[in-house]
């Protein structure tokens, strides 16, 4: 068997007629930038998320950047992000001129640990001032970006409560969690402003780049929409200098078709995850923890191995036609890109440890039960062999 990490072709085959018709309609109406398909998708996605506004933008990184800019974040601000996420989360902060601050993650969910967020802020303010010297610039904690990583919502209630006490804006990164639910609320209606990516491999993916920002804040929605479109509402009446970051008509029409299937796809991902959990019970892998009051949508299915057995397991599975990935192999603060912050791996022990042990197994809605059974069986074979040569976890 050959099993990819994600298979976009299988998904396309299952909805080919609807997608082809939607693409033809956009082309026949030349509705490439703005227009009815974008407006219709924005309305549907806002309603799916349970909020009043959705602004389609060029990609998920821009969504974060635009949200931060329109909330007034820039030079002199610190924005706190989890040490384990895709670099786009922190890149968007730097793009505004603000300083990136990392906090460590929970060892079981891999999401931002609210206790670590509070620790950072306590230490920061125990210095008796809300500002500190960073190079020649004084900065102050201004915002936090919780990320709903791998499709599992971050623990929003304590994060929002801490943010309120310390006067931080909260911008959620929902790039991996379309449709996930936290305490009865769908990601999107969980906070003031939530950013999404529609990169093709995402749970709701376009056929190119795309992104969106959703909010219930009327004023912010107008501002973000304007900023993303050269700072204008009317053709040549620019109220400010913005950027060009728009969701295009073709992507919007494709996303409109796919959004209707998303609940059923999320359900299928969850069923796949539960089957993996059950079949991997007797192995020494640690399967994903889904915390109570949360409905995760398993953008990725991430297991934990022992550091020394991860690469041998990955190589073994590859030899059996099973693709795997690592999300992410280097925790953000340990990347060369952040050498300027002078962190050591000990500063973020949980994120560093996770980066050495995690492994993503194939996960997509169309993954078949017999494929999951085959993957689990090969993992068991590996552990049998590895146990004999002393690589697997004991006991
Ligand atoms: C957690 C996270 N944030 C932000 C992004 C950025 O999205 P995009 O690739 O659409 O810019 C991604 C995806 O790539 C992501 O996984």
Short mmCIF file of C-alpha atoms and ligand atoms in Angstrom, two decimals:
data_model
loop_
_atom_site.label_atom_id
_atom_site.label_comp_id
_atom_site.label_asym_id
_atom_site.label_seq_id
_atom_site.Cartn_x
_atom_site.Cartn_y
_atom_site.Cartn_z
CA UNK A 1 0.00 0.00 0.00
CA UNK A 2 1.01 3.59 -0.62
CA UNK A 3 -0.48 5.99 1.88
CA UNK A 4 0.32 9.71 1.68
CA UNK A 5 0.18 12.07 4.67
CA UNK A 6 -2.71 13.87 2.98
CA UNK A 7 -4.43 13.13 -0.35
CA UNK A 8 -6.03 16.14 -2.00
CA UNK A 9 -6.77 14.21 -5.19
CA UNK A 10 -9.12 11.80 -3.39
CA UNK A 11 -11.04 14.73 -1.98
CA UNK A 12 -11.30 16.41 -5.41
CA UNK A 13 -12.52 13.16 -7.00
CA UNK A 14 -15.32 12.97 -4.43
CA UNK A 15 -16.67 16.47 -5.26
CA UNK A 16 -15.36 16.91 -8.83
CA UNK A 17 -18.66 17.86 -10.45
CA UNK A 18 -19.53 20.53 -7.91
CA UNK A 19 -16.03 22.01 -8.00
CA UNK A 20 -15.77 22.05 -11.80
CA UNK A 21 -19.18 23.72 -12.08
CA UNK A 22 -18.22 26.38 -9.52
CA UNK A 23 -14.95 27.15 -11.31
CA UNK A 24 -16.71 27.45 -14.68
CA UNK A 25 -19.27 29.82 -13.22
CA UNK A 26 -16.60 32.17 -11.85
CA UNK A 27 -14.79 32.19 -15.18
CA UNK A 28 -17.97 32.74 -17.17
CA UNK A 29 -18.82 35.74 -14.97
CA UNK A 30 -15.19 37.01 -14.86
CA UNK A 31 -15.68 37.46 -11.11
CA UNK A 32 -12.01 37.08 -10.29
CA UNK A 33 -11.38 39.69 -7.61
CA UNK A 34 -14.16 40.64 -5.21
CA UNK A 35 -17.70 40.09 -6.45
CA UNK A 36 -20.54 37.69 -5.67
CA UNK A 37 -18.52 34.51 -5.00
CA UNK A 38 -16.29 36.21 -2.45
CA UNK A 39 -19.26 37.90 -0.78
CA UNK A 40 -21.24 34.69 -0.67
CA UNK A 41 -18.38 32.68 0.84
CA UNK A 42 -17.66 35.40 3.40
CA UNK A 43 -21.31 35.30 4.51
CA UNK A 44 -21.35 31.50 4.72
CA UNK A 45 -18.07 31.27 6.61
CA UNK A 46 -19.10 33.98 9.10
CA UNK A 47 -22.32 32.10 9.73
CA UNK A 48 -20.46 28.77 10.02
CA UNK A 49 -18.21 30.35 12.68
CA UNK A 50 -21.18 31.96 14.44
CA UNK A 51 -20.05 35.58 13.98
CA UNK A 52 -21.26 38.61 12.02
CA UNK A 53 -18.22 39.33 9.86
CA UNK A 54 -15.72 37.50 7.71
CA UNK A 55 -13.10 39.27 5.60
CA UNK A 56 -11.46 37.08 2.99
CA UNK A 57 -7.73 37.77 2.58
CA UNK A 58 -4.80 36.43 0.57
CA UNK A 59 -3.54 33.80 3.05
CA UNK A 60 -3.42 32.92 6.74
CA UNK A 61 -0.19 34.78 7.44
CA UNK A 62 -1.73 37.98 6.08
CA UNK A 63 -4.87 37.33 8.13
CA UNK A 64 -2.77 37.46 11.31
CA UNK A 65 -0.75 40.45 10.11
CA UNK A 66 -3.86 42.44 9.12
CA UNK A 67 -5.68 41.62 12.37
CA UNK A 68 -2.64 42.70 14.43
CA UNK A 69 -2.16 45.93 12.42
CA UNK A 70 -5.83 46.86 12.66
CA UNK A 71 -5.76 46.30 16.42
CA UNK A 72 -2.96 48.85 16.56
CA UNK A 73 -0.09 46.44 17.21
CA UNK A 74 3.33 47.60 16.01
CA UNK A 75 6.69 48.87 17.18
CA UNK A 76 6.93 49.02 20.97
CA UNK A 77 4.52 46.12 21.48
CA UNK A 78 5.24 42.57 22.55
CA UNK A 79 3.05 39.80 21.19
CA UNK A 80 3.09 36.46 22.99
CA UNK A 81 2.87 33.27 20.91
CA UNK A 82 3.29 29.56 21.75
CA UNK A 83 6.74 28.04 21.28
CA UNK A 84 5.23 25.26 19.16
CA UNK A 85 3.41 26.44 16.04
CA UNK A 86 4.12 27.10 12.36
CA UNK A 87 6.42 30.10 11.89
CA UNK A 88 3.64 32.13 10.23
CA UNK A 89 2.22 32.92 13.69
CA UNK A 90 5.39 34.67 14.81
CA UNK A 91 6.33 36.02 11.37
CA UNK A 92 3.10 38.03 11.34
CA UNK A 93 4.11 39.63 14.64
CA UNK A 94 7.52 40.66 13.32
CA UNK A 95 5.91 41.99 10.12
CA UNK A 96 4.07 44.59 12.26
CA UNK A 97 7.30 45.77 13.91
CA UNK A 98 6.31 44.26 17.28
CA UNK A 99 8.53 41.93 19.31
CA UNK A 100 7.82 38.19 19.39
CA UNK A 101 7.72 36.61 22.86
CA UNK A 102 7.42 32.83 23.18
CA UNK A 103 5.81 30.87 26.00
CA UNK A 104 6.00 27.13 26.48
CA UNK A 105 3.29 24.57 25.71
CA UNK A 106 1.32 21.89 27.54
CA UNK A 107 3.04 18.51 27.21
CA UNK A 108 -0.24 16.73 26.43
CA UNK A 109 -2.05 19.06 24.01
CA UNK A 110 1.00 20.83 22.50
CA UNK A 111 -0.94 24.10 22.79
CA UNK A 112 -0.01 27.26 24.71
CA UNK A 113 0.05 26.59 28.47
CA UNK A 114 -1.96 29.36 30.19
CA UNK A 115 0.13 28.89 33.36
CA UNK A 116 3.30 29.66 31.38
CA UNK A 117 1.62 32.74 29.91
CA UNK A 118 0.79 33.97 33.40
CA UNK A 119 4.32 33.16 34.66
CA UNK A 120 5.82 35.24 31.89
CA UNK A 121 3.54 38.21 32.59
CA UNK A 122 4.09 38.02 36.36
CA UNK A 123 7.86 38.04 35.92
CA UNK A 124 7.62 40.77 33.35
CA UNK A 125 5.61 43.04 35.65
CA UNK A 126 7.44 42.13 38.85
CA UNK A 127 10.23 44.28 37.48
CA UNK A 128 7.99 47.16 38.55
CA UNK A 129 7.35 48.51 35.09
CA UNK A 130 5.31 47.58 32.08
CA UNK A 131 8.18 48.37 29.77
CA UNK A 132 11.69 47.07 29.46
CA UNK A 133 14.62 47.84 27.29
CA UNK A 134 14.91 45.67 24.21
CA UNK A 135 17.84 46.97 22.23
CA UNK A 136 17.15 50.68 22.22
CA UNK A 137 13.37 50.29 22.19
CA UNK A 138 11.05 49.97 25.19
CA UNK A 139 8.38 47.32 24.61
CA UNK A 140 5.25 46.30 26.49
CA UNK A 141 3.11 43.14 26.39
CA UNK A 142 0.15 44.07 24.20
CA UNK A 143 -1.32 40.93 22.65
CA UNK A 144 -1.36 37.17 22.73
CA UNK A 145 -1.96 34.73 19.87
CA UNK A 146 -3.24 31.34 21.05
CA UNK A 147 -2.99 28.76 18.27
CA UNK A 148 -5.47 25.89 17.94
CA UNK A 149 -2.74 23.53 16.83
CA UNK A 150 -3.34 20.24 15.02
CA UNK A 151 -7.10 20.99 15.15
CA UNK A 152 -7.32 20.99 18.96
CA UNK A 153 -8.61 24.23 20.53
CA UNK A 154 -6.24 25.98 22.93
CA UNK A 155 -7.53 26.46 26.47
CA UNK A 156 -9.22 29.79 25.75
CA UNK A 157 -11.03 30.56 29.04
CA UNK A 158 -7.91 30.96 31.19
CA UNK A 159 -6.05 32.64 28.32
CA UNK A 160 -8.82 35.23 27.89
CA UNK A 161 -9.05 35.77 31.65
CA UNK A 162 -5.28 36.36 31.92
CA UNK A 163 -5.36 38.62 28.85
CA UNK A 164 -8.13 40.71 30.43
CA UNK A 165 -6.14 41.16 33.65
CA UNK A 166 -2.99 42.17 31.81
CA UNK A 167 -4.78 44.24 29.16
CA UNK A 168 -3.70 42.08 26.23
CA UNK A 169 -5.54 41.84 22.93
CA UNK A 170 -6.32 38.27 21.90
CA UNK A 171 -5.94 37.22 18.27
CA UNK A 172 -6.61 33.52 17.68
CA UNK A 173 -4.79 31.49 15.06
CA UNK A 174 -7.38 29.01 13.79
CA UNK A 175 -5.41 28.03 10.68
CA UNK A 176 -5.53 24.35 11.65
CA UNK A 177 -8.91 24.23 13.35
CA UNK A 178 -11.83 25.10 11.03
CA UNK A 179 -14.95 23.76 12.71
CA UNK A 180 -13.32 22.71 16.00
CA UNK A 181 -15.38 23.39 19.14
CA UNK A 182 -14.32 24.77 22.52
CA UNK A 183 -16.92 24.54 25.31
CA UNK A 184 -19.83 24.56 22.90
CA UNK A 185 -18.48 27.38 20.73
CA UNK A 186 -17.06 26.87 17.29
CA UNK A 187 -13.55 28.27 16.74
CA UNK A 188 -14.28 31.69 15.30
CA UNK A 189 -16.80 32.68 17.92
CA UNK A 190 -14.36 31.92 20.73
CA UNK A 191 -12.76 35.40 20.87
CA UNK A 192 -12.61 38.91 19.45
CA UNK A 193 -10.80 38.09 16.25
CA UNK A 194 -9.88 34.73 14.75
CA UNK A 195 -7.65 34.14 11.73
CA UNK A 196 -7.84 31.23 9.30
CA UNK A 197 -5.71 29.85 6.48
CA UNK A 198 -7.18 28.09 3.47
CA UNK A 199 -3.85 26.68 2.29
CA UNK A 200 -4.75 23.59 0.17
CA UNK A 201 -3.80 21.01 2.83
CA UNK A 202 -5.87 22.64 5.58
CA UNK A 203 -9.17 21.09 6.79
CA UNK A 204 -10.90 23.71 4.64
CA UNK A 205 -8.41 24.24 1.82
CA UNK A 206 -8.53 26.27 -1.39
CA UNK A 207 -6.82 25.39 -4.69
CA UNK A 208 -4.14 27.98 -4.01
CA UNK A 209 -3.59 30.45 -1.18
CA UNK A 210 -6.41 31.98 0.81
CA UNK A 211 -7.26 33.17 4.30
CA UNK A 212 -9.93 34.88 6.37
CA UNK A 213 -10.44 36.92 9.52
CA UNK A 214 -13.68 36.57 11.44
CA UNK A 215 -15.02 38.88 14.13
CA UNK A 216 -18.17 40.23 15.76
CA UNK A 217 -16.60 43.68 16.05
CA UNK A 218 -18.29 45.89 13.39
CA UNK A 219 -15.68 48.65 13.43
CA UNK A 220 -12.74 46.26 13.30
CA UNK A 221 -14.35 44.35 10.42
CA UNK A 222 -14.61 47.52 8.29
CA UNK A 223 -11.04 48.49 9.12
CA UNK A 224 -9.60 45.04 8.28
CA UNK A 225 -11.52 44.87 5.03
CA UNK A 226 -10.21 48.28 4.05
CA UNK A 227 -6.63 47.57 5.11
CA UNK A 228 -6.58 44.35 3.08
CA UNK A 229 -7.73 46.24 -0.03
CA UNK A 230 -5.27 49.15 -0.34
CA UNK A 231 -6.94 51.05 2.49
CA UNK A 232 -10.10 51.78 0.51
CA UNK A 233 -13.80 51.09 0.39
CA UNK A 234 -14.37 52.89 -2.93
CA UNK A 235 -12.23 52.45 -6.01
CA UNK A 236 -9.81 55.39 -5.68
CA UNK A 237 -10.80 56.81 -2.32
CA UNK A 238 -7.99 55.52 -0.11
CA UNK A 239 -8.46 56.39 3.56
CA UNK A 240 -5.14 54.87 4.56
CA UNK A 241 -2.22 52.91 3.18
CA UNK A 242 -2.97 49.23 3.44
CA UNK A 243 -1.90 46.14 1.52
CA UNK A 244 -3.21 44.05 -1.34
CA UNK A 245 -4.34 40.81 0.29
CA UNK A 246 -7.63 39.54 -1.10
CA UNK A 247 -9.32 36.21 -1.39
CA UNK A 248 -9.96 35.72 -5.10
CA UNK A 249 -13.22 34.67 -6.74
CA UNK A 250 -12.06 31.23 -7.86
CA UNK A 251 -10.82 30.32 -4.39
CA UNK A 252 -13.98 31.69 -2.77
CA UNK A 253 -16.21 29.60 -5.06
CA UNK A 254 -14.17 26.46 -4.38
CA UNK A 255 -14.25 27.13 -0.63
CA UNK A 256 -18.01 27.70 -0.82
CA UNK A 257 -18.46 24.20 -2.25
CA UNK A 258 -16.10 22.63 0.27
CA UNK A 259 -17.59 24.41 3.30
CA UNK A 260 -20.82 22.44 2.82
CA UNK A 261 -18.84 19.19 3.19
CA UNK A 262 -16.68 20.33 6.10
CA UNK A 263 -18.86 19.02 8.98
CA UNK A 264 -18.95 15.54 7.41
CA UNK A 265 -15.18 15.65 6.72
CA UNK A 266 -14.45 16.74 10.31
CA UNK A 267 -16.58 13.87 11.58
CA UNK A 268 -14.64 11.46 9.36
CA UNK A 269 -11.31 12.81 10.64
CA UNK A 270 -12.54 12.27 14.19
CA UNK A 271 -13.59 8.72 13.42
CA UNK A 272 -10.17 8.06 11.88
CA UNK A 273 -8.45 9.47 14.96
CA UNK A 274 -10.53 7.30 17.27
CA UNK A 275 -9.74 4.20 15.22
CA UNK A 276 -6.01 5.00 15.35
CA UNK A 277 -6.28 5.54 19.15
CA UNK A 278 -7.89 2.16 19.56
CA UNK A 279 -5.49 0.26 17.28
CA UNK A 280 -2.36 1.90 18.68
CA UNK A 281 -3.30 1.16 22.30
CA UNK A 282 -0.91 -1.77 22.61
CA UNK A 283 2.05 0.08 21.12
CA UNK A 284 4.44 2.29 23.03
CA UNK A 285 3.27 5.38 21.15
CA UNK A 286 1.43 8.10 23.04
CA UNK A 287 -1.71 8.93 21.07
CA UNK A 288 -3.28 12.45 20.99
CA UNK A 289 -5.09 13.62 24.09
CA UNK A 290 -8.45 15.26 23.46
CA UNK A 291 -9.24 17.32 26.53
CA UNK A 292 -12.79 17.47 27.90
CA UNK A 293 -15.25 20.07 26.58
CA UNK A 294 -13.39 20.17 23.28
CA UNK A 295 -14.21 18.75 19.87
CA UNK A 296 -10.92 18.51 17.97
CA UNK A 297 -10.91 18.28 14.17
CA UNK A 298 -7.56 16.49 13.76
CA UNK A 299 -5.90 18.61 11.12
CA UNK A 300 -2.99 16.37 12.03
CA UNK A 301 -2.81 13.12 13.95
CA UNK A 302 0.30 13.53 16.07
CA UNK A 303 1.71 10.69 18.15
CA UNK A 304 4.63 10.78 20.53
CA UNK A 305 7.53 8.36 20.19
CA UNK A 306 10.73 7.96 22.09
CA UNK A 307 13.35 10.36 20.73
CA UNK A 308 15.73 7.58 19.63
CA UNK A 309 13.00 5.55 17.93
CA UNK A 310 11.32 8.36 15.95
CA UNK A 311 13.55 8.40 12.87
CA UNK A 312 13.90 4.60 12.69
CA UNK A 313 10.08 4.33 12.89
CA UNK A 314 9.68 7.00 10.21
CA UNK A 315 12.17 5.19 7.95
CA UNK A 316 10.49 1.84 8.57
CA UNK A 317 7.05 3.22 7.71
CA UNK A 318 8.46 4.86 4.59
CA UNK A 319 9.83 1.48 3.49
CA UNK A 320 6.25 0.15 3.83
CA UNK A 321 4.78 2.94 1.68
CA UNK A 322 3.49 5.02 4.61
CA UNK A 323 4.28 8.73 4.61
CA UNK A 324 4.76 10.60 7.90
CA UNK A 325 5.66 14.17 8.87
CA UNK A 326 6.99 16.15 11.81
CA UNK A 327 5.08 19.26 12.87
CA UNK A 328 7.46 20.78 13.81
CA UNK A 329 11.00 19.39 14.00
CA UNK A 330 12.51 22.53 15.58
CA UNK A 331 10.59 24.52 18.20
CA UNK A 332 10.27 28.13 17.04
CA UNK A 333 12.55 29.75 19.67
CA UNK A 334 15.30 27.27 18.70
CA UNK A 335 15.21 28.23 15.01
CA UNK A 336 18.00 30.25 13.42
CA UNK A 337 15.31 32.77 12.48
CA UNK A 338 15.03 33.66 16.20
CA UNK A 339 18.72 33.53 17.14
CA UNK A 340 18.43 37.27 17.87
CA UNK A 341 16.28 36.45 20.93
CA UNK A 342 19.18 34.38 22.36
CA UNK A 343 17.04 31.57 23.75
CA UNK A 344 18.41 28.19 24.74
CA UNK A 345 16.40 24.93 24.35
CA UNK A 346 16.05 24.87 28.17
CA UNK A 347 13.95 28.03 28.06
CA UNK A 348 11.08 26.03 26.49
CA UNK A 349 11.60 22.46 27.73
CA UNK A 350 8.17 21.12 26.72
CA UNK A 351 8.25 22.50 23.18
CA UNK A 352 11.85 21.36 22.72
CA UNK A 353 11.10 17.85 24.01
CA UNK A 354 7.96 17.57 21.86
CA UNK A 355 9.87 18.64 18.75
CA UNK A 356 12.19 15.66 19.26
CA UNK A 357 9.48 13.07 19.83
CA UNK A 358 6.37 13.88 17.79
CA UNK A 359 5.38 12.18 14.56
CA UNK A 360 2.38 12.92 12.31
CA UNK A 361 0.67 9.89 10.79
CA UNK A 362 -1.50 10.07 7.64
CA UNK A 363 -4.74 11.94 8.36
CA UNK A 364 -7.48 13.07 5.99
CA UNK A 365 -11.21 12.50 5.73
CA UNK A 366 -10.94 10.01 2.86
CA UNK A 367 -8.41 7.78 4.65
CA UNK A 368 -9.90 4.27 4.69
CA UNK A 369 -10.25 2.02 7.73
CA UNK A 370 -8.13 -0.70 6.12
CA UNK A 371 -5.36 1.85 5.55
CA UNK A 372 -5.41 2.83 9.22
CA UNK A 373 -5.36 -0.86 10.15
CA UNK A 374 -2.34 -1.38 7.87
CA UNK A 375 -0.48 1.60 9.39
CA UNK A 376 -1.21 0.37 12.94
CA UNK A 377 -0.10 -3.14 12.02
CA UNK A 378 3.20 -1.87 10.57
CA UNK A 379 3.79 0.25 13.69
CA UNK A 380 3.30 -2.90 15.77
CA UNK A 381 5.72 -4.81 13.53
CA UNK A 382 8.26 -2.06 13.99
CA UNK A 383 7.89 -2.16 17.73
CA UNK A 384 8.35 -5.92 17.70
CA UNK A 385 11.60 -5.56 15.74
CA UNK A 386 12.72 -2.42 17.53
CA UNK A 387 12.01 -4.02 20.93
CA UNK A 388 14.41 -6.79 20.01
CA UNK A 389 17.15 -4.30 19.14
CA UNK A 390 16.37 -2.08 22.14
CA UNK A 391 14.78 0.95 20.43
CA UNK A 392 11.21 0.78 21.67
CA UNK A 393 9.95 2.12 24.99
CA UNK A 394 10.13 -0.53 27.70
CA UNK A 395 7.04 -1.75 29.49
C1 LIG B 1 -0.79 27.54 12.69
C2 LIG B 1 -0.68 28.27 11.38
N1 LIG B 1 -0.74 29.61 11.37
C3 LIG B 1 -0.67 30.30 10.23
C4 LIG B 1 -0.52 29.67 9.02
C5 LIG B 1 -0.34 30.50 7.80
O1 LIG B 1 -1.23 30.27 6.79
P1 LIG B 1 -0.84 30.52 5.25
O2 LIG B 1 0.05 29.42 4.81
O3 LIG B 1 -2.18 30.50 4.58
O4 LIG B 1 -0.20 31.85 5.17
C6 LIG B 1 -0.47 28.27 8.98
C7 LIG B 1 -0.40 27.49 7.72
O5 LIG B 1 0.39 27.45 6.91
C8 LIG B 1 -0.53 27.56 10.19
O6 LIG B 1 -0.48 26.22 10.21
#
